[in-house]
Coordinates of N, CA and C in Angstrom, one line a residue:
M20 N 1.0 -1.9 -0.2 CA 0.3 0.0 0.1 C 0.8 1.8 -0.3
T21 N 1.0 2.4 -1.0 CA 1.6 2.9 -0.9 C 0.9 4.9 -1.3
I22 N 0.2 5.2 -0.1 CA -0.3 7.0 0.4 C 1.0 8.2 0.0
V23 N 0.5 8.5 -0.6 CA 1.5 9.8 -1.1 C 1.0 11.5 -0.8
V24 N 1.5 12.4 -0.6 CA 2.0 13.8 -0.4 C 2.1 14.1 -2.0
L25 N 1.5 14.9 -3.1 CA 2.1 15.8 -3.4 C 2.3 17.4 -3.6
M26 N 4.0 17.4 -3.1 CA 2.8 19.2 -2.4 C 4.3 20.2 -3.0
G27 N 4.8 21.5 -3.6 CA 4.7 22.7 -4.7 C 3.8 23.5 -4.0
P28 N 4.8 24.3 -4.2 CA 4.0 26.2 -4.6 C 3.2 26.4 -5.7
P29 N 2.3 26.8 -6.2 CA 1.3 26.7 -7.6 C 2.2 27.5 -8.5
G30 N 1.9 26.6 -9.7 CA 2.6 25.9 -10.4 C 3.4 25.9 -11.0
A31 N 4.1 25.0 -9.8 CA 4.9 23.5 -9.9 C 5.2 22.4 -10.6
G32 N 3.8 22.5 -11.1 CA 3.1 21.4 -12.2 C 2.8 20.1 -11.2
K33 N 2.1 20.3 -10.0 CA 1.5 19.0 -9.6 C 0.7 18.6 -10.9
G34 N -0.6 18.9 -10.6 CA -1.5 19.0 -12.2 C -0.3 17.6 -13.1
T35 N 0.2 18.9 -13.0 CA 1.2 17.8 -15.2 C 1.8 16.6 -14.6
H36 N 2.4 16.7 -13.1 CA 2.9 15.4 -12.4 C 2.5 14.4 -11.6
A37 N 0.9 14.5 -10.9 CA 0.1 14.0 -10.4 C -0.1 12.6 -11.1
D38 N -0.4 12.8 -12.4 CA -1.3 11.4 -12.8 C 0.4 10.0 -13.1
H39 N 1.4 11.1 -14.4 CA 2.1 10.0 -13.7 C 3.1 9.7 -13.0
L40 N 3.4 10.0 -11.6 CA 3.7 9.8 -10.9 C 2.3 8.1 -9.5
A41 N 1.1 9.3 -9.8 CA 0.8 7.5 -9.6 C 0.2 6.0 -10.5
G42 N -0.2 6.8 -11.3 CA 0.1 5.6 -12.8 C 1.4 4.4 -12.1
R43 N 2.7 5.8 -12.1 CA 3.8 5.2 -11.7 C 3.0 4.0 -10.4
L44 N 2.2 4.3 -9.8 CA 2.8 3.7 -8.1 C 1.2 2.5 -8.6
G45 N 0.7 2.8 -9.8 CA -1.0 1.7 -8.9 C -2.1 3.1 -8.3
V46 N -1.9 3.4 -7.9 CA -3.5 4.1 -7.1 C -3.9 5.1 -7.8
P47 N -5.1 6.0 -7.6 CA -5.8 6.8 -7.7 C -4.6 8.2 -7.3
V48 N -5.6 9.4 -8.0 CA -5.6 10.6 -7.8 C -6.8 11.5 -7.4
I49 N -6.4 11.6 -6.2 CA -7.2 12.7 -5.0 C -6.3 14.2 -5.6
S50 N -7.3 15.2 -6.3 CA -6.7 16.2 -6.6 C -7.4 17.2 -5.8
T51 N -7.8 18.0 -4.5 CA -8.9 18.7 -4.4 C -9.2 19.8 -4.7
G52 N -8.1 20.5 -5.4 CA -8.4 21.4 -6.5 C -9.5 21.5 -8.3
D53 N -9.0 20.4 -8.4 CA -10.3 19.8 -9.0 C -12.0 19.0 -8.8
I54 N -11.4 19.0 -7.1 CA -12.6 19.1 -6.8 C -13.6 20.0 -7.4
F55 N -12.8 20.8 -6.0 CA -13.1 22.2 -5.8 C -13.1 23.5 -6.8
R56 N -13.1 23.2 -8.1 CA -13.1 23.5 -9.2 C -14.3 22.9 -10.5
A57 N -15.2 21.3 -10.0 CA -15.3 21.0 -10.2 C -17.5 21.6 -9.6
Q58 N -16.6 21.7 -8.0 CA -18.2 22.2 -7.2 C -18.3 23.7 -7.6
V59 N -17.1 25.0 -8.0 CA -17.7 25.7 -8.3 C -18.1 25.6 -10.3
A60 N -17.9 25.2 -11.0 CA -18.3 25.1 -11.9 C -19.5 24.5 -11.8
A61 N -20.3 23.9 -10.9 CA -21.6 23.3 -11.0 C -22.0 24.2 -10.2
R62 N -21.5 25.4 -9.3 CA -22.4 26.3 -8.6 C -23.0 25.8 -7.2
T63 N -22.9 25.1 -7.1 CA -23.3 24.2 -5.7 C -22.2 25.5 -4.6
E64 N -23.2 25.0 -3.1 CA -23.0 25.9 -2.7 C -21.4 26.0 -2.3
L65 N -21.0 24.8 -2.0 CA -19.7 24.5 -1.7 C -18.6 25.2 -2.3
G66 N -18.8 25.0 -4.2 CA -18.0 26.1 -5.0 C -18.6 27.5 -4.8
R67 N -19.1 27.5 -4.7 CA -19.1 30.3 -3.9 C -19.1 30.2 -2.8
T68 N -18.1 28.9 -2.0 CA -18.4 29.1 -0.3 C -16.2 29.0 -1.3
A69 N -16.4 28.4 -2.1 CA -14.1 28.1 -2.4 C -14.2 28.8 -3.2
Q70 N -14.7 29.5 -4.7 CA -14.3 30.3 -6.2 C -14.1 32.2 -4.7
R71 N -14.5 32.4 -3.4 CA -14.5 33.9 -2.7 C -12.9 33.3 -2.4
Y72 N -12.8 31.9 -1.8 CA -11.1 32.4 -1.1 C -10.2 31.4 -2.8
L73 N -10.7 30.6 -3.5 CA -9.8 30.7 -4.7 C -9.0 32.7 -5.5
D74 N -10.4 33.2 -5.7 CA -10.3 34.0 -6.5 C -9.1 35.2 -5.9
A75 N -9.4 35.4 -4.4 CA -8.3 35.9 -3.5 C -6.4 35.4 -3.1
G76 N -6.5 33.9 -3.8 CA -5.4 33.8 -3.2 C -5.0 32.7 -1.7
E77 N -6.7 32.3 -1.4 CA -6.2 32.2 0.0 C -7.3 30.8 -0.1
Y78 N -6.0 29.8 1.0 CA -7.4 28.4 1.1 C -8.1 27.8 1.6
V79 N -8.5 27.1 1.1 CA -10.3 27.2 1.4 C -10.4 26.3 2.9
P80 N -11.7 26.8 3.6 CA -11.0 26.5 4.6 C -11.6 25.1 5.2
D81 N -10.0 24.7 6.7 CA -9.6 23.6 6.6 C -11.2 22.7 6.8
E82 N -12.1 22.6 7.9 CA -13.3 22.0 7.9 C -14.4 21.9 7.1
V83 N -14.2 22.5 5.3 CA -14.8 22.5 4.3 C -13.7 21.2 3.6
T84 N -12.3 21.6 4.2 CA -11.3 20.0 2.7 C -11.5 19.4 3.4
N85 N -11.5 18.6 5.1 CA -11.3 17.8 6.2 C -12.2 16.8 5.8
A86 N -13.8 17.9 5.6 CA -14.6 17.5 5.8 C -14.8 15.8 4.6
M87 N -14.3 17.4 3.5 CA -14.6 16.5 1.3 C -13.7 15.5 0.7
V88 N -12.1 15.6 1.9 CA -11.1 14.8 1.7 C -12.0 13.3 2.7
R89 N -11.7 13.4 3.9 CA -12.3 12.2 4.7 C -13.1 11.1 4.1
E90 N -14.1 12.2 3.6 CA -15.2 11.1 3.1 C -14.6 10.6 1.9
R91 N -13.4 11.2 0.6 CA -12.9 10.2 -0.3 C -11.8 9.3 0.4
L92 N -11.6 9.3 0.8 CA -10.9 8.5 1.7 C -11.3 7.6 2.3
A93 N -12.0 7.4 2.0 CA -12.9 6.0 2.8 C -14.0 5.3 1.4
A94 N -13.3 5.9 -0.5 CA -14.0 5.3 -0.8 C -13.0 3.9 -1.4
D95 N -13.9 3.0 -2.5 CA -13.4 1.8 -2.6 C -12.3 1.9 -3.0
D96 N -12.0 2.7 -3.9 CA -10.4 2.9 -5.0 C -9.0 3.6 -3.8
T97 N -9.5 3.9 -3.2 CA -8.5 4.2 -2.0 C -7.8 3.2 -1.3
R98 N -8.0 1.0 -1.3 CA -7.7 1.0 -0.1 C -6.2 0.1 -0.7
L99 N -6.0 0.8 -2.0 CA -4.3 -0.1 -2.3 C -3.4 0.8 -2.1
G100 N -4.0 1.8 -1.7 CA -3.2 3.4 -1.8 C -4.3 4.5 -2.9
F101 N -3.3 6.1 -2.6 CA -3.6 7.2 -3.5 C -2.9 8.1 -3.3
L102 N -3.1 9.0 -4.3 CA -1.8 10.3 -4.5 C -2.7 11.3 -3.8
L103 N -2.1 12.0 -2.9 CA -3.3 13.7 -2.3 C -2.4 14.2 -3.4
D104 N -2.4 15.3 -3.9 CA -2.4 16.8 -5.0 C -3.1 17.5 -4.0
G105 N -2.7 18.7 -3.5 CA -3.5 20.1 -3.0 C -3.9 20.1 -1.0
Y106 N -3.8 18.6 -1.2 CA -3.8 18.0 0.7 C -2.5 17.5 1.7
P107 N -2.5 17.2 2.3 CA -2.6 18.7 3.3 C -2.2 20.0 2.8
R108 N -2.6 21.4 3.3 CA -2.0 22.2 3.4 C -1.3 23.4 4.0
T109 N -2.3 22.8 5.7 CA -2.1 23.8 6.6 C -0.4 21.9 7.9
V110 N -1.1 22.6 8.5 CA -0.3 21.6 9.4 C -1.1 21.6 10.2
D111 N -2.3 21.6 10.6 CA -3.7 21.5 10.8 C -4.4 20.2 9.6
Q112 N -4.8 20.4 8.0 CA -4.8 19.6 7.9 C -4.2 18.4 8.3
A113 N -3.1 18.4 8.4 CA -1.9 17.4 8.3 C -2.4 16.5 9.4
A114 N -2.5 17.4 10.1 CA -2.7 16.5 11.7 C -4.3 15.7 11.6
V115 N -5.5 16.5 11.2 CA -6.5 15.2 10.3 C -6.3 14.4 9.8
L116 N -5.0 14.2 8.3 CA -5.1 13.4 7.8 C -4.5 12.0 8.1
D117 N -3.5 12.7 9.1 CA -2.7 11.6 9.9 C -3.7 10.8 10.8
E118 N -4.8 11.8 11.0 CA -6.1 10.8 11.9 C -6.5 10.3 11.5
I119 N -6.7 10.2 9.9 CA -7.8 10.1 8.9 C -6.9 8.6 9.2
L120 N -5.8 8.1 8.6 CA -4.9 7.6 8.4 C -4.8 6.3 9.0
A121 N -4.5 7.0 10.5 CA -4.8 5.7 11.8 C -6.0 4.8 11.8
A122 N -7.2 5.7 12.4 CA -8.9 4.9 11.5 C -8.9 3.9 10.7
Q123 N -8.2 3.7 9.4 CA -7.7 3.0 9.3 C -6.9 2.2 8.7
D124 N -6.3 2.7 10.2 CA -4.6 1.6 10.2 C -4.1 1.5 9.2
R125 N -3.3 2.7 8.2 CA -2.7 3.2 7.2 C -1.8 4.5 8.0
S126 N -0.8 4.5 7.3 CA -0.2 5.7 7.4 C 0.3 6.5 6.2
L127 N 1.2 7.2 5.9 CA 1.5 8.1 4.6 C 2.7 7.8 4.8
A128 N 3.0 6.9 3.4 CA 4.5 6.7 3.4 C 5.2 7.9 2.6
A129 N 5.2 9.2 1.9 CA 6.3 9.9 1.4 C 5.3 11.2 1.7
A130 N 6.0 12.1 1.3 CA 5.4 13.6 0.6 C 6.4 14.2 0.1
V131 N 6.7 13.4 -1.2 CA 6.9 14.6 -2.4 C 7.0 15.5 -3.0
V132 N 7.8 16.6 -3.1 CA 8.0 18.0 -3.2 C 8.8 18.1 -4.7
L133 N 7.9 19.3 -5.3 CA 8.2 20.0 -6.5 C 8.9 20.8 -5.9
Q134 N 9.7 21.5 -6.6 CA 10.5 22.1 -5.7 C 10.9 23.6 -7.5
V135 N 10.6 24.7 -7.5 CA 10.4 26.0 -8.9 C 10.5 26.8 -8.6
D136 N 12.0 28.1 -8.5 CA 11.9 29.1 -8.0 C 10.6 30.4 -8.6
P137 N 10.3 30.8 -7.7 CA 9.4 32.0 -7.8 C 9.0 32.6 -8.9
E138 N 9.9 33.5 -9.4 CA 9.8 34.0 -10.4 C 9.7 33.4 -11.5
V139 N 10.2 32.2 -11.8 CA 9.6 31.2 -12.2 C 7.9 30.8 -12.6
L140 N 7.9 30.8 -11.5 CA 6.0 30.3 -11.2 C 5.5 30.9 -11.5
V141 N 6.3 32.7 -11.3 CA 4.8 33.7 -11.5 C 4.5 34.0 -13.5
H142 N 5.9 33.2 -14.1 CA 5.7 33.3 -15.3 C 5.3 32.3 -15.8
R143 N 5.1 30.9 -15.4 CA 4.9 30.0 -16.1 C 3.2 30.6 -15.6
L144 N 2.5 31.0 -14.8 CA 1.4 31.0 -14.0 C 0.5 32.8 -15.0
L145 N 1.6 33.7 -15.3 CA 0.2 34.0 -15.9 C 0.0 33.8 -17.6
R146 N 0.9 33.1 -17.6 CA 1.0 32.5 -19.2 C -0.4 31.5 -19.4
R147 N 0.6 30.4 -18.2 CA -1.6 29.5 -18.0 C -2.8 30.2 -17.6
A148 N -2.9 31.4 -17.3 CA -4.1 32.3 -17.8 C -4.1 32.7 -18.1
E149 N -3.7 33.0 -19.7 CA -3.7 33.4 -21.1 C -4.5 32.7 -21.4
I150 N -3.7 31.5 -21.6 CA -4.6 30.1 -22.4 C -5.5 29.0 -21.3
E151 N -5.8 29.4 -20.5 CA -7.0 28.5 -19.3 C -8.2 30.0 -19.0
H152 N -7.9 31.0 -19.3 CA -8.8 32.5 -19.3 C -9.1 31.8 -17.6
R153 N -8.5 32.0 -16.2 CA -8.2 31.2 -14.8 C -8.5 33.1 -14.2
S154 N -9.7 32.8 -13.6 CA -9.6 33.9 -12.4 C -8.6 34.0 -11.5
D155 N -8.7 33.6 -11.2 CA -7.4 32.7 -10.1 C -5.7 32.7 -10.2
D156 N -5.9 33.6 -11.4 CA -4.4 33.5 -11.8 C -3.9 34.9 -12.1
T157 N -4.0 35.8 -11.6 CA -3.8 37.4 -11.5 C -2.3 37.6 -11.1
E158 N -1.5 38.4 -11.4 CA 0.3 38.6 -10.7 C -0.2 38.7 -9.5
V159 N -1.4 39.5 -9.3 CA -1.7 40.6 -7.4 C -1.7 38.4 -6.7
V160 N -2.6 37.4 -7.2 CA -2.9 37.1 -6.6 C -2.1 36.2 -6.8
I161 N -1.5 35.5 -8.0 CA -0.3 34.5 -7.9 C 0.7 34.9 -6.3
R162 N 1.3 36.1 -6.6 CA 2.3 36.5 -5.4 C 0.9 35.9 -3.5
R163 N 0.4 36.7 -3.7 CA -0.6 36.5 -2.6 C -0.6 34.5 -2.3
R164 N -0.6 33.6 -3.6 CA -0.9 32.3 -3.1 C 0.6 31.9 -2.3
F165 N 2.2 32.3 -3.1 CA 3.2 32.0 -2.6 C 3.4 32.1 -0.9
Q166 N 3.4 33.6 0.0 CA 3.2 33.9 0.5 C 2.5 33.1 1.3
V167 N 1.1 32.6 1.2 CA 0.3 32.0 1.8 C 1.0 30.2 1.6
Y168 N 2.0 30.0 0.4 CA 1.5 28.9 0.1 C 3.3 29.4 1.1
D169 N 4.5 30.2 1.3 CA 5.1 30.3 2.9 C 5.2 29.7 4.2
D170 N 3.7 30.6 4.7 CA 3.7 30.8 5.8 C 2.5 29.5 5.7
Q171 N 1.7 28.6 5.5 CA 0.7 27.4 6.0 C 2.1 26.0 5.4
T172 N 1.7 26.1 4.4 CA 2.7 24.8 4.2 C 3.5 24.2 3.9
S173 N 4.9 25.4 3.6 CA 6.5 24.3 4.1 C 6.6 24.9 5.4
P174 N 5.9 25.1 6.3 CA 6.4 24.3 7.7 C 5.9 22.1 7.7
L175 N 5.2 22.6 6.7 CA 4.8 21.0 6.5 C 6.2 20.1 5.7
I176 N 6.7 20.9 4.8 CA 8.0 19.7 4.3 C 9.2 19.8 5.1
T177 N 9.3 20.5 5.7 CA 10.4 20.6 7.9 C 9.4 19.6 8.2
S178 N 8.3 19.0 8.5 CA 7.9 18.2 9.7 C 8.3 17.1 9.0
Y179 N 7.9 17.0 7.7 CA 7.5 15.7 6.5 C 9.5 14.8 6.6
A180 N 10.2 15.9 6.4 CA 11.4 15.9 6.3 C 11.8 15.3 8.1
A181 N 11.4 15.7 9.0 CA 11.9 15.3 10.1 C 11.4 13.9 10.0
R182 N 10.8 13.6 9.6 CA 10.4 12.2 10.1 C 9.7 10.9 8.6
G183 N 11.8 11.5 8.1 CA 12.1 10.9 6.9 C 11.4 10.0 5.5
I184 N 10.2 10.9 6.0 CA 9.2 10.8 4.6 C 8.7 11.5 2.8
H185 N 10.7 12.7 3.6 CA 10.5 13.7 2.6 C 10.9 12.9 0.7
Y186 N 11.1 14.0 -0.1 CA 11.6 13.1 -0.9 C 11.1 14.9 -2.2
E187 N 12.7 15.2 -2.2 CA 12.3 16.7 -2.9 C 13.0 16.4 -4.6
I188 N 12.3 17.1 -5.8 CA 12.7 17.1 -7.3 C 12.2 18.2 -7.5
D189 N 13.6 18.4 -8.6 CA 13.8 20.4 -8.8 C 12.8 20.0 -10.0
A190 N 11.4 20.6 -10.3 CA 10.5 20.4 -11.6 C 10.8 22.0 -12.4
S191 N 12.5 22.4 -12.0 CA 13.0 23.5 -13.0 C 12.5 23.2 -14.6
A192 N 13.4 22.2 -14.0 CA 13.5 21.7 -16.0 C 12.3 21.7 -16.8
D193 N 12.7 21.5 -18.1 CA 11.5 20.5 -18.8 C 10.8 20.1 -18.1
I194 N 8.9 19.2 -19.0 CA 8.4 17.9 -18.5 C 8.7 17.1 -18.7
D195 N 9.5 16.5 -19.4 CA 10.1 15.4 -19.7 C 11.1 15.1 -18.9
T196 N 12.4 15.7 -18.4 CA 13.0 15.6 -17.6 C 12.4 15.7 -16.4
V197 N 11.3 16.4 -15.3 CA 10.6 16.6 -14.5 C 10.2 14.5 -14.7
R198 N 9.7 14.7 -15.2 CA 8.9 13.6 -16.1 C 10.0 12.1 -15.5
V199 N 10.6 12.3 -15.9 CA 11.2 10.8 -15.5 C 12.1 11.2 -14.1
R200 N 12.9 12.2 -13.1 CA 12.6 13.0 -12.0 C 12.0 12.4 -11.3
V201 N 10.5 11.9 -11.7 CA 9.0 11.5 -11.1 C 8.8 10.8 -10.2
H202 N 9.4 9.9 -11.8 CA 9.7 8.0 -11.8 C 10.2 7.8 -11.1
E203 N 12.2 8.1 -11.1 CA 13.2 8.0 -9.5 C 12.3 7.6 -8.5
V204 N 11.6 8.8 -8.6 CA 11.5 9.1 -6.7 C 9.9 7.5 -6.6
A205 N 9.2 7.3 -8.0 CA 8.3 6.3 -8.2 C 9.1 4.9 -7.6
D206 N 10.2 5.0 -8.8 CA 10.2 3.7 -8.2 C 11.2 3.6 -7.1
L207 N 11.7 4.3 -6.2 CA 12.2 4.2 -4.7 C 11.0 4.7 -4.5
L208 N 9.8 4.4 -3.7 CA 8.6 4.1 -3.0 C 8.4 3.0 -3.1
G209 N 7.8 3.0 -4.4 CA 7.8 0.8 -4.8 C 8.6 0.0 -4.2
V210 N 10.0 1.1 -4.0 CA 11.0 -0.8 -3.5 C 10.5 -0.7 -2.2
A211 N 10.4 0.5 -1.6 CA 10.2 0.3 0.2 C 8.8 0.2 0.4
A212 N 7.2 0.3 -0.6 CA 7.0 -0.2 -0.4 C 6.3 -1.7 0.1
Q213 N 7.3 -2.0 -0.8 CA 7.3 -3.8 -0.6 C 8.3 -4.8 0.2
R214 N 9.0 -3.6 0.9 CA 9.9 -4.0 1.8 C 9.2 -4.7 2.6

Protein backbone atom coordinates (compact mmCIF):
# COMPACT_ATOMS: atom_id res chain seq x y z
CA MET A 1 0.00 0.00 0.00
CA THR A 2 1.41 3.38 -1.02
CA ILE A 3 0.02 6.67 0.28
CA VAL A 4 1.74 9.78 -1.05
CA VAL A 5 1.25 13.52 -0.70
CA LEU A 6 2.38 15.60 -3.69
CA MET A 7 3.43 19.10 -2.64
CA GLY A 8 4.90 22.23 -4.18
CA PRO A 9 4.11 25.89 -4.70
CA PRO A 10 1.41 26.98 -7.15
CA GLY A 11 2.52 26.31 -10.72
CA ALA A 12 5.26 23.81 -9.79
CA GLY A 13 3.59 21.11 -11.91
CA LYS A 14 1.63 19.08 -9.39
CA GLY A 15 -1.30 18.66 -11.77
CA THR A 16 1.02 17.85 -14.67
CA HIS A 17 2.98 15.17 -12.80
CA ALA A 18 0.38 13.76 -10.39
CA ASP A 19 -1.08 11.33 -12.94
CA HIS A 20 2.37 10.05 -13.95
CA LEU A 21 3.45 9.53 -10.35
CA ALA A 22 0.16 7.86 -9.40
CA GLY A 23 0.19 5.72 -12.53
CA ARG A 24 3.70 4.54 -11.77
CA LEU A 25 2.59 3.68 -8.22
CA GLY A 26 -0.70 2.09 -9.35
CA VAL A 27 -2.90 4.34 -7.19
CA PRO A 28 -5.60 6.96 -7.91
CA VAL A 29 -4.98 10.71 -7.76
CA ILE A 30 -7.14 12.66 -5.35
CA SER A 31 -6.91 16.36 -6.24
CA THR A 32 -8.67 18.87 -4.03
CA GLY A 33 -8.12 21.53 -6.71
CA ASP A 34 -10.03 19.47 -9.27
CA ILE A 35 -12.82 18.83 -6.79
CA PHE A 36 -13.06 22.55 -5.95
CA ARG A 37 -13.08 23.55 -9.63
CA ALA A 38 -15.82 21.00 -10.37
CA GLN A 39 -17.88 22.38 -7.49
CA VAL A 40 -17.33 25.96 -8.73
CA ALA A 41 -18.37 24.99 -12.26
CA ALA A 42 -21.50 23.28 -10.90
CA ARG A 43 -22.27 26.41 -8.83
CA THR A 44 -22.86 24.37 -5.67
CA GLU A 45 -22.84 25.99 -2.24
CA LEU A 46 -19.36 24.53 -1.62
CA GLY A 47 -18.28 25.83 -5.02
CA ARG A 48 -19.45 29.37 -4.27
CA THR A 49 -17.67 29.29 -0.91
CA ALA A 50 -14.50 27.88 -2.46
CA GLN A 51 -14.54 30.45 -5.29
CA ARG A 52 -14.39 33.38 -2.86
CA TYR A 53 -11.23 32.00 -1.28
CA LEU A 54 -9.63 30.87 -4.55
CA ASP A 55 -10.16 34.29 -6.16
CA ALA A 56 -8.42 35.95 -3.21
CA GLY A 57 -5.49 33.52 -3.33
CA GLU A 58 -6.46 32.04 0.03
CA TYR A 59 -6.96 28.43 1.08
CA VAL A 60 -10.48 27.03 1.38
CA PRO A 61 -11.33 26.67 5.12
CA ASP A 62 -10.07 23.48 6.75
CA GLU A 63 -13.46 22.27 7.94
CA VAL A 64 -14.77 22.19 4.35
CA THR A 65 -11.62 20.61 2.91
CA ASN A 66 -11.15 18.09 5.73
CA ALA A 67 -14.74 16.82 5.45
CA MET A 68 -14.39 16.42 1.70
CA VAL A 69 -11.07 14.54 2.00
CA ARG A 70 -12.33 12.30 4.83
CA GLU A 71 -15.27 11.22 2.67
CA ARG A 72 -13.10 10.66 -0.42
CA LEU A 73 -10.51 8.55 1.42
CA ALA A 74 -13.23 6.15 2.50
CA ALA A 75 -13.95 5.20 -1.13
CA ASP A 76 -13.15 1.68 -2.32
CA ASP A 77 -10.60 2.78 -4.94
CA THR A 78 -8.26 4.05 -2.19
CA ARG A 79 -7.82 0.65 -0.50
CA LEU A 80 -4.41 0.01 -2.10
CA GLY A 81 -3.25 3.59 -1.66
CA PHE A 82 -3.61 6.98 -3.30
CA LEU A 83 -1.80 10.17 -4.19
CA LEU A 84 -3.09 13.40 -2.65
CA ASP A 85 -2.59 16.52 -4.77
CA GLY A 86 -3.35 19.76 -2.93
CA TYR A 87 -3.87 18.31 0.53
CA PRO A 88 -2.70 18.74 3.22
CA ARG A 89 -1.70 22.39 2.92
CA THR A 90 -1.51 23.30 6.58
CA VAL A 91 -0.13 21.73 9.75
CA ASP A 92 -3.69 21.32 11.04
CA GLN A 93 -4.77 19.53 7.84
CA ALA A 94 -1.74 17.25 8.12
CA ALA A 95 -2.82 16.32 11.66
CA VAL A 96 -6.33 15.51 10.38
CA LEU A 97 -4.86 13.40 7.57
CA ASP A 98 -2.78 11.47 10.11
CA GLU A 99 -5.95 10.89 12.18
CA ILE A 100 -7.93 9.71 9.14
CA LEU A 101 -5.17 7.30 8.14
CA ALA A 102 -4.63 6.02 11.69
CA ALA A 103 -8.37 5.27 11.98
CA GLN A 104 -8.00 3.20 8.78
CA ASP A 105 -4.82 1.51 10.12
CA ARG A 106 -2.72 3.18 7.40
CA SER A 107 0.06 5.76 7.28
CA LEU A 108 1.65 8.22 4.91
CA ALA A 109 4.56 6.72 2.93
CA ALA A 110 5.98 9.88 1.39
CA ALA A 111 5.73 13.60 0.78
CA VAL A 112 7.02 14.33 -2.72
CA VAL A 113 7.87 18.02 -3.10
CA LEU A 114 8.27 19.77 -6.46
CA GLN A 115 10.59 22.78 -6.15
CA VAL A 116 10.82 25.69 -8.62
CA ASP A 117 12.13 29.27 -8.32
CA PRO A 118 9.18 31.60 -7.52
CA GLU A 119 9.92 34.05 -10.35
CA VAL A 120 9.85 31.20 -12.86
CA LEU A 121 6.49 30.19 -11.40
CA VAL A 122 5.03 33.69 -11.73
CA HIS A 123 5.85 33.59 -15.45
CA ARG A 124 4.39 30.07 -15.81
CA LEU A 125 1.16 30.96 -14.04
CA LEU A 126 0.60 34.19 -15.94
CA ARG A 127 1.07 32.28 -19.21
CA ARG A 128 -1.35 29.57 -18.02
CA ALA A 129 -3.89 32.26 -17.08
CA GLU A 130 -3.81 33.62 -20.63
CA ILE A 131 -4.25 30.19 -22.18
CA GLU A 132 -6.89 28.83 -19.77
CA HIS A 133 -8.64 32.13 -18.89
CA ARG A 134 -8.30 31.40 -15.16
CA SER A 135 -9.66 34.11 -12.88
CA ASP A 136 -7.49 32.95 -9.96
CA ASP A 137 -4.18 33.60 -11.77
CA THR A 138 -3.57 37.37 -11.73
CA GLU A 139 -0.07 38.46 -10.66
CA VAL A 140 -1.31 39.93 -7.36
CA VAL A 141 -3.20 36.73 -6.52
CA ILE A 142 -0.28 34.54 -7.63
CA ARG A 143 2.14 36.38 -5.35
CA ARG A 144 -0.38 36.16 -2.49
CA ARG A 145 -0.67 32.41 -3.08
CA PHE A 146 3.12 32.08 -2.80
CA GLN A 147 3.06 33.96 0.50
CA VAL A 148 0.27 31.74 1.82
CA TYR A 149 2.23 28.67 0.68
CA ASP A 150 5.39 29.89 2.46
CA ASP A 151 3.48 30.70 5.64
CA GLN A 152 1.19 27.69 5.86
CA THR A 153 2.54 24.85 3.72
CA SER A 154 6.33 25.15 3.92
CA PRO A 155 6.32 24.07 7.61
CA LEU A 156 4.87 20.73 6.47
CA ILE A 157 7.93 20.08 4.33
CA THR A 158 10.13 20.48 7.39
CA SER A 159 7.84 18.20 9.38
CA TYR A 160 7.82 15.48 6.72
CA ALA A 161 11.59 15.74 6.34
CA ALA A 162 11.93 15.18 10.10
CA ARG A 163 9.76 12.06 9.73
CA GLY A 164 12.10 10.76 7.03
CA ILE A 165 9.42 10.64 4.30
CA HIS A 166 10.40 13.73 2.30
CA TYR A 167 11.48 13.42 -1.36
CA GLU A 168 12.37 16.64 -3.19
CA ILE A 169 12.35 17.01 -6.99
CA ASP A 170 13.80 19.94 -8.93
CA ALA A 171 10.83 20.75 -11.18
CA SER A 172 12.38 23.76 -12.93
CA ALA A 173 13.44 21.76 -16.01
CA ASP A 174 11.33 20.82 -19.03
CA ILE A 175 8.37 18.47 -18.53
CA ASP A 176 10.13 15.35 -19.85
CA THR A 177 13.15 15.82 -17.56
CA VAL A 178 10.93 16.37 -14.53
CA ARG A 179 8.85 13.32 -15.49
CA VAL A 180 12.01 11.17 -15.41
CA ARG A 181 12.79 12.54 -11.93
CA VAL A 182 9.21 11.82 -10.80
CA HIS A 183 9.48 8.24 -12.08
CA GLU A 184 12.78 7.77 -10.22
CA VAL A 185 11.11 8.78 -6.96
CA ALA A 186 8.09 6.57 -7.73
CA ASP A 187 10.42 3.62 -8.27
CA LEU A 188 12.12 4.30 -4.93
CA LEU A 189 8.72 4.39 -3.23
CA GLY A 190 7.65 1.19 -4.95
CA VAL A 191 10.74 -0.60 -3.66
CA ALA A 192 10.15 0.76 -0.16
CA ALA A 193 6.51 -0.39 -0.23
CA GLN A 194 7.59 -3.95 -1.08
CA ARG A 195 9.84 -4.23 1.97
